[in-house]
Tab-separated table of C-alpha atoms and ligand atoms in Angstrom:
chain	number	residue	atom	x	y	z
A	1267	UNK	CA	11.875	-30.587	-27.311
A	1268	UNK	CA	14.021	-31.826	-24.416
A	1269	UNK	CA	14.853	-30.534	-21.190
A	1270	UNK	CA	15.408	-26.839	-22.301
A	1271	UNK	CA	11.715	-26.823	-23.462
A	1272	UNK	CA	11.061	-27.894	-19.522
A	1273	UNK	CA	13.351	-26.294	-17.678
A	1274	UNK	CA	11.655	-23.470	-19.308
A	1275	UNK	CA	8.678	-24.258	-18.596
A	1276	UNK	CA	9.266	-24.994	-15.361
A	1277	UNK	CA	11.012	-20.948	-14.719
A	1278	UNK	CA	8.505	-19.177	-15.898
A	1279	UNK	CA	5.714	-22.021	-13.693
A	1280	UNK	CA	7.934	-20.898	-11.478
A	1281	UNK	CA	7.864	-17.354	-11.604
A	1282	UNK	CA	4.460	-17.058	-12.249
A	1283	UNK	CA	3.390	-18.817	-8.616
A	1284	UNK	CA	6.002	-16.067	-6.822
A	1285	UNK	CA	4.911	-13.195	-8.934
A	1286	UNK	CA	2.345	-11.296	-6.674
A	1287	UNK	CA	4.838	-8.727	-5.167
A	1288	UNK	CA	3.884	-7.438	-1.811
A	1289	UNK	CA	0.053	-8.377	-1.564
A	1290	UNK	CA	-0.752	-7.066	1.789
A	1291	UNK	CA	0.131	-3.503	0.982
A	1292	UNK	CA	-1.207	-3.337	-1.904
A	1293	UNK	CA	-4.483	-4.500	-0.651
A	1294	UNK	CA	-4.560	-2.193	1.909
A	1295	UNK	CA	-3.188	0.766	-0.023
A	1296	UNK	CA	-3.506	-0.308	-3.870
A	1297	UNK	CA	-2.774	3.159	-5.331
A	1298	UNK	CA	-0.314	6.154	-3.966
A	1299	UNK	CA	1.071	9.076	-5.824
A	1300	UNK	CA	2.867	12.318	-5.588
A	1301	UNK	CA	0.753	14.410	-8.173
A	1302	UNK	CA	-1.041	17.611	-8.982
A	1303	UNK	CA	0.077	18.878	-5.463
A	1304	UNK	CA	-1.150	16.738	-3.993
A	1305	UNK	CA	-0.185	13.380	-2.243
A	1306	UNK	CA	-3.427	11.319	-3.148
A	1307	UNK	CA	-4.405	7.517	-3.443
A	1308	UNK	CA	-6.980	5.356	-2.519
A	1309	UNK	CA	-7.245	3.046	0.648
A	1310	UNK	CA	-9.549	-0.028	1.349
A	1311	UNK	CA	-11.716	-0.205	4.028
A	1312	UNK	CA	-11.059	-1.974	6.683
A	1313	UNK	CA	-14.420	-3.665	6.952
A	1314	UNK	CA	-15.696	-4.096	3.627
A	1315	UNK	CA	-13.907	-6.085	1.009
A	1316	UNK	CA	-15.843	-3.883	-1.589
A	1317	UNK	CA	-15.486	-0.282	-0.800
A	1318	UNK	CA	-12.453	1.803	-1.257
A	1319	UNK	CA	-11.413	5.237	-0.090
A	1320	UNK	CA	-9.844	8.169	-2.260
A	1321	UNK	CA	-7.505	10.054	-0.085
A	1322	UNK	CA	-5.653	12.913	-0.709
A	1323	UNK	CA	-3.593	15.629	1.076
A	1324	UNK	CA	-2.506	18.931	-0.917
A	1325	UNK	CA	1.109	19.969	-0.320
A	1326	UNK	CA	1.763	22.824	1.979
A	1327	UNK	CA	-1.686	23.448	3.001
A	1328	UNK	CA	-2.397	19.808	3.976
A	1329	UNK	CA	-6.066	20.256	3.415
A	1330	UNK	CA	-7.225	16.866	3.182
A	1331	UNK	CA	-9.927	14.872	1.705
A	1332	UNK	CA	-11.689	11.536	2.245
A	1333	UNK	CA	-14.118	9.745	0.646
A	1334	UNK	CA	-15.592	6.542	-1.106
A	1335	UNK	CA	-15.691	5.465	-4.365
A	1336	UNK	CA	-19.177	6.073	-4.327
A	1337	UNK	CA	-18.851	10.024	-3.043
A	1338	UNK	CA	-19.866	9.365	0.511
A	1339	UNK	CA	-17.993	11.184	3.058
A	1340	UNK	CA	-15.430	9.659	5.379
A	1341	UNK	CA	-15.549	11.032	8.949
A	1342	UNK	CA	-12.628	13.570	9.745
A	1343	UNK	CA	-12.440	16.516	11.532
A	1344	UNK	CA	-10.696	19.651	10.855
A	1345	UNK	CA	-6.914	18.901	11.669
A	1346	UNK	CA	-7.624	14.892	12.490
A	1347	UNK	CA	-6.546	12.793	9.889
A	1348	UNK	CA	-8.693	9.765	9.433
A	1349	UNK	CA	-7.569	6.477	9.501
A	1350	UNK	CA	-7.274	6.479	5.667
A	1351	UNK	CA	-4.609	9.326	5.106
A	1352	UNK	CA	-2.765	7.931	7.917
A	1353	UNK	CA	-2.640	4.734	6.233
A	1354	UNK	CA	-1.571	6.757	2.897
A	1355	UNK	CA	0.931	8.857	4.342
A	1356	UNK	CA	2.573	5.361	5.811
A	1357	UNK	CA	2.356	3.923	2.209
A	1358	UNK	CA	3.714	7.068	0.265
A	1359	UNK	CA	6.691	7.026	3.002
A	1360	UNK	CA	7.229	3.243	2.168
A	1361	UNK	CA	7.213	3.924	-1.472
A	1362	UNK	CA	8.547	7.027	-1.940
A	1363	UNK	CA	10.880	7.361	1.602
A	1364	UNK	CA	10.295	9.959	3.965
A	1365	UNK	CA	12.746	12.513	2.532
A	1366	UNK	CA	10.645	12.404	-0.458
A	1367	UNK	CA	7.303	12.756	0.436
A	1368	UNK	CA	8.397	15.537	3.161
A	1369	UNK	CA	9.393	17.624	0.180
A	1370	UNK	CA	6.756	16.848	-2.102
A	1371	UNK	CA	4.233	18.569	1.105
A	1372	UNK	CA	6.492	21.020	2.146
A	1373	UNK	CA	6.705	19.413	5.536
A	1374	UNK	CA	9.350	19.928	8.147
A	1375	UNK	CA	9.426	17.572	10.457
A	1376	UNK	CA	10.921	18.771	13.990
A	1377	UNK	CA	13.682	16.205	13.671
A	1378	UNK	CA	15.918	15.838	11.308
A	1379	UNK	CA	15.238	12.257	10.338
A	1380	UNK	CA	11.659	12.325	9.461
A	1381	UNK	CA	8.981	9.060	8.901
A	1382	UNK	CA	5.622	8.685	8.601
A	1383	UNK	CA	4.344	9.489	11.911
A	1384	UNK	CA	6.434	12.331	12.501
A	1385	UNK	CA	5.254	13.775	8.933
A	1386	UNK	CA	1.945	13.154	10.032
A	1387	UNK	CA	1.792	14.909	13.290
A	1388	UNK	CA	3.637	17.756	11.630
A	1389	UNK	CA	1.004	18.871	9.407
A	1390	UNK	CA	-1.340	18.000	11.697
A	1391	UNK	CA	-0.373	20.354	14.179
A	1392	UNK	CA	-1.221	22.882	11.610
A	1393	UNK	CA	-5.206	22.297	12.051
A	1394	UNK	CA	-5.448	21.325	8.391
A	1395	UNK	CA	-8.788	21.841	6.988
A	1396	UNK	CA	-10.986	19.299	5.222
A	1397	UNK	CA	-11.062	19.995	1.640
A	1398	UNK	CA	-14.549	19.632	-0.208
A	1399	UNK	CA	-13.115	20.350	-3.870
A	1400	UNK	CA	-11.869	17.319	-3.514
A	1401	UNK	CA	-10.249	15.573	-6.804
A	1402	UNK	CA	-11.874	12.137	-5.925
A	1403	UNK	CA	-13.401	11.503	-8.939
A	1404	UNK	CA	-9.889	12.477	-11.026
A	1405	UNK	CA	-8.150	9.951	-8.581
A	1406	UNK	CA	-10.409	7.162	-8.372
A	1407	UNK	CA	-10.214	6.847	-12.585
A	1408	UNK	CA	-6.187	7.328	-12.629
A	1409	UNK	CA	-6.565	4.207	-9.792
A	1410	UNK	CA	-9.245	1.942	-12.509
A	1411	UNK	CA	-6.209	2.650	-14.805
A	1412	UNK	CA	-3.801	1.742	-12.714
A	1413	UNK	CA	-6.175	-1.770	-12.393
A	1414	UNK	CA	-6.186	-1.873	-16.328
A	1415	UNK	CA	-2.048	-1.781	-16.639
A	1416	UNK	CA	-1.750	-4.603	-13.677
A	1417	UNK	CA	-3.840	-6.698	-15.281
A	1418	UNK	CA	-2.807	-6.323	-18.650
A	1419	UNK	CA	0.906	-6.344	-17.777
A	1420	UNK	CA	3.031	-9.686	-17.202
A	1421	UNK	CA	2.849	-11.255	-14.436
A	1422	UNK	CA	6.739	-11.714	-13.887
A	1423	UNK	CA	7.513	-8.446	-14.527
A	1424	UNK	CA	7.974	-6.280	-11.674
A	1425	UNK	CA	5.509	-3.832	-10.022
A	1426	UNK	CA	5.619	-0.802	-11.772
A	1427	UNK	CA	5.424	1.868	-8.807
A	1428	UNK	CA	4.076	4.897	-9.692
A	1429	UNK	CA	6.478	5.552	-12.404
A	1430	UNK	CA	3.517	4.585	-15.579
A	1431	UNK	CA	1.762	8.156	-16.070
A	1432	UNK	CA	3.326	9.444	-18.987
A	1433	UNK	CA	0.074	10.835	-20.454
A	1434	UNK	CA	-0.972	12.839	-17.121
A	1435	UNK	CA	2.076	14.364	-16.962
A	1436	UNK	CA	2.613	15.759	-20.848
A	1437	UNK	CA	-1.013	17.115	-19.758
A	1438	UNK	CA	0.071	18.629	-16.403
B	838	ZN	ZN1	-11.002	8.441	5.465
């Protein structure tokens, strides 16, 4: 025991106080993925520290879908966005760059260098309609997982995207 045994300790002290990678996206948008057609995620609300949102907009079509946790409707018209998919659409472009998600929705953007906004008013110009076969439930339980493997995983080690669904996709 010596200073190796500290300096050790004192790294990994270390590490642990700077591990919580980008907290203020993730508690606004704690879950985004390109999957099952679909770009889809969940969203907190702005007002209550308790209730989250399950978003989701299907590729090509853009039909959308909004609601809590707990199955309640968000508000939404037919080819508004609510405030949720916005916010998802800005986190999938973070994540996954526009380029990316544009494909994944079959998007085309009028200019060639596309971001979130201009993906956004894109398919909204389309007059997307709300989508009530929503897959809420499906994406709310791959987001508890998602929970599970953040807590369970080291704290230094780095945040692992959306890159930890191995099982959904040998099913898909
Ligand atoms: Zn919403």
């Amino acid at each position: 025991m010596g200073v190796g045994a500290l300096s050790v300790w004192e790294q990994s002290s270390t590490a642990r106080v700077m591990a919580p990678a980008r907290p203020r996206k993730l508690a606004k948008v704690p879950f985004v993925e390109l999957a099952d057609g679909r770009l889809q995620g969940v969203v907190s609300s702005g007002s209550d520290i308790g209730r989250v949102y399950v978003s989701s907009v299907a590729a090509r079509t853009y039909a959308f879908a909004c609601s809590t946790n707990n199955n309640r409707p968000c508000g939404g018209a037919r080819g508004v966005f609510c405030k949720h998919i916005q916010a998802l659409v800005a986190e999938a472009v973070l994540q996954y760059g526009a380029e990316r998600v544009a494909r994944y929705l079959a998007v085309e953007p009028p200019d060639g260098d596309p971001d979130a906004q201009a993906l956004t008013a894109a398919m909204t110009a389309t007059r997307p309609v709300k989508d009530d076969s929503s897959a809420a439930a499906q994406v709310f339980s791959r987001f508890l997982r998602h929970l599970a493997y953040l807590e369970l995983a080291p704290v230094t080690s780095p945040l692992p995207e959306m890159q930890w669904f191995p099982a959904t996709r040998a099913v898909a």
